[in-house]
Tab-separated table of C-alpha atoms in Angstrom:
chain	number	residue	atom	x	y	z
X	1	MET	CA	63.717	82.743	-60.500
X	2	LYS	CA	65.477	81.018	-56.681
X	3	LYS	CA	68.250	84.493	-57.373
X	4	LYS	CA	65.571	86.787	-57.834
X	5	LEU	CA	62.788	86.023	-54.856
X	6	PHE	CA	66.302	86.430	-52.081
X	7	LEU	CA	67.381	89.059	-54.177
X	8	ILE	CA	63.789	90.804	-53.451
X	9	LEU	CA	64.513	89.354	-49.710
X	10	ILE	CA	67.201	91.384	-49.378
X	11	ILE	CA	65.992	94.853	-50.547
X	12	LEU	CA	62.729	94.277	-48.176
X	13	VAL	CA	65.056	93.525	-45.208
X	14	LEU	CA	67.141	96.355	-46.225
X	15	GLY	CA	64.097	98.696	-46.289
X	16	MET	CA	63.205	97.570	-43.139
X	17	VAL	CA	66.004	98.106	-41.790
X	18	GLY	CA	66.174	101.706	-43.279
X	19	HIS	CA	62.556	103.042	-41.740
X	20	SER	CA	62.734	101.728	-38.013
X	21	ARG	CA	59.443	103.036	-35.858
X	22	VAL	CA	59.953	103.914	-31.981
X	23	GLY	CA	58.876	100.543	-30.392
X	24	ASP	CA	60.245	98.393	-32.998
X	25	ILE	CA	63.327	95.944	-31.879
X	26	ILE	CA	66.902	97.440	-33.664
X	27	PRO	CA	67.569	94.663	-35.977
X	28	LEU	CA	71.267	92.415	-34.639
X	29	HIS	CA	73.835	94.444	-36.802
X	30	GLU	CA	72.658	97.855	-35.391
X	31	TRP	CA	72.160	97.248	-32.086
X	32	MET	CA	75.832	95.378	-31.708
X	33	VAL	CA	77.594	98.521	-32.138
X	34	ASN	CA	76.620	100.558	-29.089
X	35	ASN	CA	76.355	97.139	-27.697
X	36	ASP	CA	80.859	96.443	-28.554
X	37	ALA	CA	80.956	100.338	-25.403
X	38	PHE	CA	79.645	96.778	-22.778
X	39	THR	CA	80.508	93.618	-21.719
X	40	LYS	CA	77.570	90.886	-21.461
X	41	ASN	CA	79.068	88.098	-19.061
X	42	GLU	CA	75.802	85.825	-19.179
X	43	ASN	CA	77.329	84.246	-15.484
X	44	TYR	CA	77.387	87.189	-14.347
X	45	THR	CA	73.686	88.626	-15.375
X	46	ILE	CA	71.243	89.033	-12.979
X	47	GLN	CA	67.986	87.345	-13.918
X	48	ASP	CA	64.111	86.970	-13.410
X	49	ILE	CA	63.670	90.896	-12.365
X	50	GLN	CA	60.282	91.565	-11.881
X	51	LEU	CA	59.550	95.315	-13.635
X	52	THR	CA	56.373	97.040	-14.844
X	53	GLY	CA	58.316	99.524	-16.644
X	54	LYS	CA	58.457	97.296	-20.994
X	55	VAL	CA	62.334	98.238	-21.148
X	56	ALA	CA	64.970	97.870	-18.676
X	57	LEU	CA	69.429	97.976	-18.286
X	58	LEU	CA	71.310	97.181	-15.191
X	59	ILE	CA	75.079	99.150	-15.839
X	60	ASP	CA	77.724	98.319	-13.893
X	61	GLU	CA	80.467	100.925	-13.893
X	62	ARG	CA	82.919	98.836	-13.581
X	63	ASN	CA	83.667	97.417	-17.004
X	64	ASN	CA	80.584	98.797	-18.496
X	65	THR	CA	78.674	95.507	-17.559
X	66	VAL	CA	75.370	94.567	-18.221
X	67	LEU	CA	73.951	93.624	-15.525
X	68	TYR	CA	70.183	93.248	-16.028
X	69	GLU	CA	69.175	93.934	-19.559
X	70	LYS	CA	65.183	93.803	-20.643
X	71	ARG	CA	64.790	95.161	-24.232
X	72	ALA	CA	67.785	97.541	-24.584
X	73	ASN	CA	67.741	98.238	-28.091
X	74	LYS	CA	64.282	98.963	-27.819
X	75	ARG	CA	63.508	101.642	-30.316
X	76	ILE	CA	62.181	104.561	-27.152
X	77	TYR	CA	61.072	108.383	-26.359
X	78	PRO	CA	63.018	109.342	-23.887
X	79	ALA	CA	60.910	112.015	-22.328
X	80	SER	CA	62.953	114.380	-20.552
X	81	THR	CA	65.512	111.435	-19.355
X	82	THR	CA	67.016	114.580	-22.822
X	83	LYS	CA	67.990	116.369	-20.603
X	84	ILE	CA	71.308	114.411	-19.230
X	85	LEU	CA	72.864	114.931	-22.770
X	86	THR	CA	71.659	119.234	-22.646
X	87	ALA	CA	73.526	119.097	-19.307
X	88	LEU	CA	76.276	117.247	-20.709
X	89	LEU	CA	75.736	119.468	-22.932
X	90	ALA	CA	75.998	122.637	-20.969
X	91	LEU	CA	78.850	121.755	-19.195
X	92	LYS	CA	81.231	120.964	-22.981
X	93	TYR	CA	81.017	124.133	-23.902
X	94	GLY	CA	79.892	126.479	-20.295
X	95	ASP	CA	80.988	127.551	-16.808
X	96	MET	CA	78.756	126.876	-14.008
X	97	ASP	CA	79.658	130.495	-12.792
X	98	GLU	CA	78.654	132.415	-15.941
X	99	ARG	CA	75.465	134.307	-15.973
X	100	VAL	CA	72.584	134.359	-18.059
X	101	THR	CA	69.994	136.174	-18.816
X	102	VAL	CA	66.790	134.293	-20.152
X	103	GLY	CA	64.322	135.851	-22.822
X	104	THR	CA	61.289	134.727	-24.175
X	105	GLU	CA	62.925	131.224	-25.096
X	106	ILE	CA	61.507	130.403	-21.315
X	107	GLU	CA	58.165	130.416	-22.330
X	108	PRO	CA	55.871	127.636	-22.272
X	109	GLN	CA	55.237	125.379	-25.550
X	110	GLU	CA	52.650	122.951	-24.312
X	111	THR	CA	49.559	123.796	-21.205
X	112	GLY	CA	50.795	121.805	-18.652
X	113	GLU	CA	54.181	121.017	-19.077
X	114	SER	CA	57.342	120.763	-16.233
X	115	THR	CA	58.658	124.099	-15.378
X	116	ALA	CA	61.973	125.447	-12.857
X	117	TYR	CA	59.326	128.869	-12.995
X	118	LEU	CA	62.431	130.841	-15.099
X	119	VAL	CA	61.408	135.037	-14.697
X	120	LEU	CA	61.421	136.596	-18.225
X	121	GLY	CA	64.372	139.239	-18.312
X	122	ASP	CA	66.133	137.060	-14.546
X	123	THR	CA	69.803	135.854	-14.568
X	124	TYR	CA	71.106	132.876	-13.435
X	125	THR	CA	74.047	131.531	-13.280
X	126	ILE	CA	74.655	128.012	-15.775
X	127	ARG	CA	74.757	126.317	-11.857
X	128	ASP	CA	70.913	126.949	-11.507
X	129	LEU	CA	69.817	126.472	-14.540
X	130	LEU	CA	71.581	122.924	-14.295
X	131	ALA	CA	69.314	122.629	-11.221
X	132	GLY	CA	66.317	124.344	-12.545
X	133	LEU	CA	66.869	121.196	-15.390
X	134	MET	CA	67.431	118.303	-13.194
X	135	LEU	CA	65.337	119.074	-10.097
X	136	PRO	CA	62.328	120.315	-11.484
X	137	SER	CA	62.238	119.004	-14.984
X	138	GLY	CA	62.396	122.984	-16.016
X	139	ASN	CA	61.529	122.452	-19.975
X	140	ASP	CA	61.895	126.253	-19.733
X	141	ALA	CA	65.842	126.195	-18.099
X	142	ALA	CA	66.255	123.269	-21.157
X	143	ARG	CA	65.508	125.905	-23.771
X	144	ALA	CA	67.534	128.326	-21.935
X	145	ILE	CA	70.399	126.427	-22.128
X	146	ALA	CA	69.772	125.442	-25.187
X	147	VAL	CA	69.601	129.239	-26.254
X	148	TYR	CA	73.111	130.471	-24.930
X	149	ILE	CA	75.074	127.796	-25.414
X	150	GLY	CA	73.898	127.331	-29.406
X	151	LYS	CA	75.691	130.377	-29.774
X	152	ILE	CA	78.449	130.651	-27.618
X	153	ILE	CA	79.041	126.460	-30.697
X	154	ALA	CA	78.697	129.494	-33.116
X	155	ASN	CA	80.165	131.478	-31.670
X	156	ASP	CA	77.451	134.270	-33.122
X	157	GLU	CA	75.494	136.072	-30.219
X	158	ARG	CA	72.499	137.610	-32.975
X	159	LEU	CA	71.612	134.319	-33.524
X	160	SER	CA	68.396	134.204	-33.245
X	161	ASN	CA	65.923	131.779	-30.857
X	162	VAL	CA	65.271	129.727	-33.534
X	163	GLN	CA	69.166	129.092	-34.999
X	164	ALA	CA	70.453	128.847	-31.170
X	165	THR	CA	68.239	126.429	-30.900
X	166	THR	CA	68.792	124.514	-34.328
X	167	VAL	CA	72.465	124.651	-33.344
X	168	PHE	CA	72.620	123.279	-30.135
X	169	VAL	CA	70.534	120.028	-31.542
X	170	ASP	CA	72.820	119.723	-33.576
X	171	GLU	CA	76.048	118.842	-31.748
X	172	MET	CA	73.043	117.212	-29.410
X	173	ASN	CA	73.280	114.298	-32.277
X	174	THR	CA	76.930	115.278	-32.774
X	175	TYR	CA	78.279	114.912	-29.705
X	176	ALA	CA	75.241	112.017	-29.064
X	177	LYS	CA	77.307	109.871	-31.559
X	178	LYS	CA	80.818	110.574	-30.783
X	179	LEU	CA	79.389	108.967	-27.825
X	180	GLY	CA	78.520	105.901	-28.986
X	181	ALA	CA	74.594	106.575	-29.299
X	182	GLU	CA	73.976	105.445	-32.767
X	183	ASN	CA	70.720	104.350	-32.599
X	184	SER	CA	69.334	107.692	-31.105
X	185	ASN	CA	67.953	111.138	-32.928
X	186	PHE	CA	67.308	114.700	-31.284
X	187	ILE	CA	64.650	117.109	-31.859
X	188	ASN	CA	64.788	119.121	-29.212
X	189	SER	CA	66.887	119.607	-25.500
X	190	ASN	CA	64.282	119.002	-23.160
X	191	GLY	CA	62.396	116.016	-24.274
X	192	LEU	CA	58.900	116.871	-25.162
X	193	HIS	CA	56.651	114.269	-27.834
X	194	GLU	CA	58.051	114.003	-31.065
X	195	PRO	CA	57.814	111.138	-33.883
X	196	GLY	CA	61.144	111.238	-34.443
X	197	HIS	CA	63.053	112.181	-30.904
X	198	TYR	CA	63.986	108.753	-30.173
X	199	THR	CA	66.618	106.596	-28.309
X	200	THR	CA	67.373	102.938	-26.680
X	201	ALA	CA	68.485	102.618	-22.935
X	202	TYR	CA	71.595	101.073	-24.443
X	203	ASP	CA	72.444	104.309	-26.970
X	204	MET	CA	71.229	106.941	-23.043
X	205	ALA	CA	73.296	104.638	-20.896
X	206	MET	CA	76.090	105.780	-22.711
X	207	ILE	CA	75.477	109.345	-22.502
X	208	THR	CA	75.052	108.564	-19.090
X	209	LEU	CA	78.351	107.254	-18.297
X	210	ALA	CA	79.877	109.871	-19.425
X	211	ALA	CA	77.534	112.050	-17.395
X	212	ILE	CA	77.970	110.567	-14.152
X	213	LYS	CA	82.481	111.659	-14.933
X	214	GLU	CA	81.524	115.259	-14.304
X	215	LYS	CA	81.886	116.265	-10.585
X	216	GLU	CA	78.898	118.584	-11.632
X	217	PHE	CA	76.648	117.523	-12.893
X	218	MET	CA	76.426	114.894	-9.660
X	219	GLN	CA	76.540	117.720	-8.002
X	220	VAL	CA	73.681	118.772	-8.965
X	221	VAL	CA	71.897	115.730	-9.295
X	222	SER	CA	71.968	114.244	-6.106
X	223	GLN	CA	70.569	116.719	-5.082
X	224	SER	CA	66.682	116.588	-3.317
X	225	ILE	CA	66.461	120.823	-2.585
X	226	TYR	CA	68.567	123.252	-4.893
X	227	GLN	CA	68.075	127.286	-3.607
X	228	ASN	CA	69.333	129.898	-4.988
X	229	GLU	CA	68.458	134.045	-4.829
X	230	HIS	CA	65.923	133.535	-7.055
X	231	SER	CA	63.624	130.671	-5.845
X	232	THR	CA	64.224	127.016	-4.707
X	233	PHE	CA	63.567	124.180	-6.967
X	234	LYS	CA	62.807	119.877	-5.859
X	235	ASN	CA	63.438	117.286	-7.335
X	236	THR	CA	61.242	114.826	-9.551
X	237	ASN	CA	63.475	111.575	-8.640
X	238	GLN	CA	61.900	110.077	-5.444
X	239	LEU	CA	64.492	108.034	-4.715
X	240	LEU	CA	66.345	110.952	-2.881
X	241	ASP	CA	63.612	112.022	-1.218
X	242	PRO	CA	63.410	111.070	2.517
X	243	ASN	CA	60.339	112.432	3.202
X	244	SER	CA	58.944	109.960	0.608
X	245	ASN	CA	58.055	106.516	0.645
X	246	TYR	CA	60.044	105.382	-2.596
X	247	TYR	CA	63.592	107.140	-0.927
X	248	PHE	CA	66.335	105.335	-1.276
X	249	GLU	CA	68.764	105.869	0.931
X	250	GLY	CA	72.129	106.272	-0.799
X	251	VAL	CA	71.046	106.795	-4.309
X	252	ASP	CA	72.765	109.700	-6.154
X	253	GLY	CA	70.153	110.547	-9.207
X	254	ILE	CA	70.612	110.961	-11.147
X	255	LYS	CA	66.338	111.388	-13.958
X	256	THR	CA	62.771	111.026	-14.162
X	257	GLY	CA	60.578	111.137	-17.333
X	258	PHE	CA	57.003	111.760	-18.554
X	259	THR	CA	55.012	111.790	-21.383
X	260	ASP	CA	51.382	109.871	-22.852
X	261	GLU	CA	54.131	108.253	-25.296
X	262	ALA	CA	56.849	107.866	-23.630
X	263	GLY	CA	55.204	106.431	-19.796
X	264	ARG	CA	56.925	106.550	-16.822
X	265	CYS	CA	60.906	106.843	-17.183
X	266	LEU	CA	63.694	107.200	-15.216
X	267	VAL	CA	67.486	106.847	-14.960
X	268	SER	CA	68.293	106.316	-10.746
X	269	SER	CA	72.238	105.800	-9.595
X	270	ILE	CA	73.850	103.822	-7.005
X	271	PRO	CA	77.267	104.378	-5.787
X	272	LEU	CA	79.613	100.774	-4.900
X	273	GLY	CA	83.272	100.145	-4.546
X	274	GLY	CA	83.873	103.129	-5.958
X	275	ARG	CA	82.018	102.491	-9.130
X	276	HIS	CA	78.553	103.044	-9.972
X	277	LEU	CA	75.126	100.994	-10.502
X	278	ILE	CA	73.295	102.343	-13.246
X	279	ALA	CA	69.534	101.393	-13.735
X	280	PHE	CA	67.403	102.854	-16.689
X	281	ILE	CA	63.899	101.850	-16.803
X	282	TYR	CA	61.893	103.150	-19.728
X	283	ASP	CA	57.732	103.270	-20.412
X	284	SER	CA	56.704	101.918	-16.851
X	285	THR	CA	53.791	103.698	-14.990
X	286	GLU	CA	53.366	106.483	-12.277
X	287	GLU	CA	52.437	103.564	-9.364
X	288	GLU	CA	55.111	101.664	-10.213
X	289	VAL	CA	58.620	103.630	-11.799
X	290	PHE	CA	60.238	103.943	-8.395
X	291	ASN	CA	59.569	100.333	-7.160
X	292	ASP	CA	61.008	98.922	-11.109
X	293	ALA	CA	64.121	101.576	-9.960
X	294	THR	CA	64.423	100.377	-6.584
X	295	ALA	CA	64.000	96.071	-7.972
X	296	LEU	CA	67.469	96.773	-10.563
X	297	LEU	CA	69.656	98.100	-7.950
X	298	ASN	CA	68.954	96.606	-4.698
X	299	ALA	CA	69.838	93.330	-7.599
X	300	GLY	CA	72.536	94.837	-8.484
X	301	ILE	CA	73.887	95.043	-4.784
X	302	ASN	CA	72.709	92.079	-3.194
X	303	HIS	CA	74.736	90.045	-6.836
X	304	ASN	CA	77.486	92.080	-6.270
X	305	ASN	CA	77.621	91.458	-2.870
């Protein structure tokens, strides 16, 4: 009888693990796969930071040291921080000066979604599209990148927008797992809400650590304003804006995010002694997300002094 009860318990536990939802804490044996990429020293970890964000992580790029974490293994919606991965693939498969003529893929999918106001039939460089993706958080730029790069990955210009986007999203998931992001699933290139589009702060850290190694990526995300022959893109990251009350001198990125389901999200970074501190805030509020990031970055700076 005891043996039967034990077997039933194992089946129930395995069943719960296989059906984890957003908001669940990833079971220890699953998320430890992620944590193998990070160094955690209890004597080096910051304690007791007051944050509104429900999920937070602070990484010192030196040896990928975890300085602070708050439910960083919780399954979450990434919103537009998804675009960090989209940008990585654009840089992997495209050239910054390649010219892309955008089509119907740039049309909005949701009322009021964030946009770079790309113009149907106009031609942009990959650099322009990355700026439109990362500064104003343009979903139109995300879709344009997905279609263009998807065709490159498949080596087939004849693909429809839907087919090319599918190729791109498949590569997002493949590449994320190569980077060690085992507890994520991406369904689109922009971060618009889908129940099956999720990640964890630890997974986003692995993706972001790869991104900040790309010089061209950092050149884009560190700008508060980007201008080209078509338009001007203003960064939604107020930590970079000298005219904002949230301005944080020295910050050089990276990406904001928001959906009703994800709350306010922000990945921010600051160079420190030849490496970066990277702060991840998820499910915060409009009023507090930049304060949360500031508190994390300041804690990391003071901890290193």
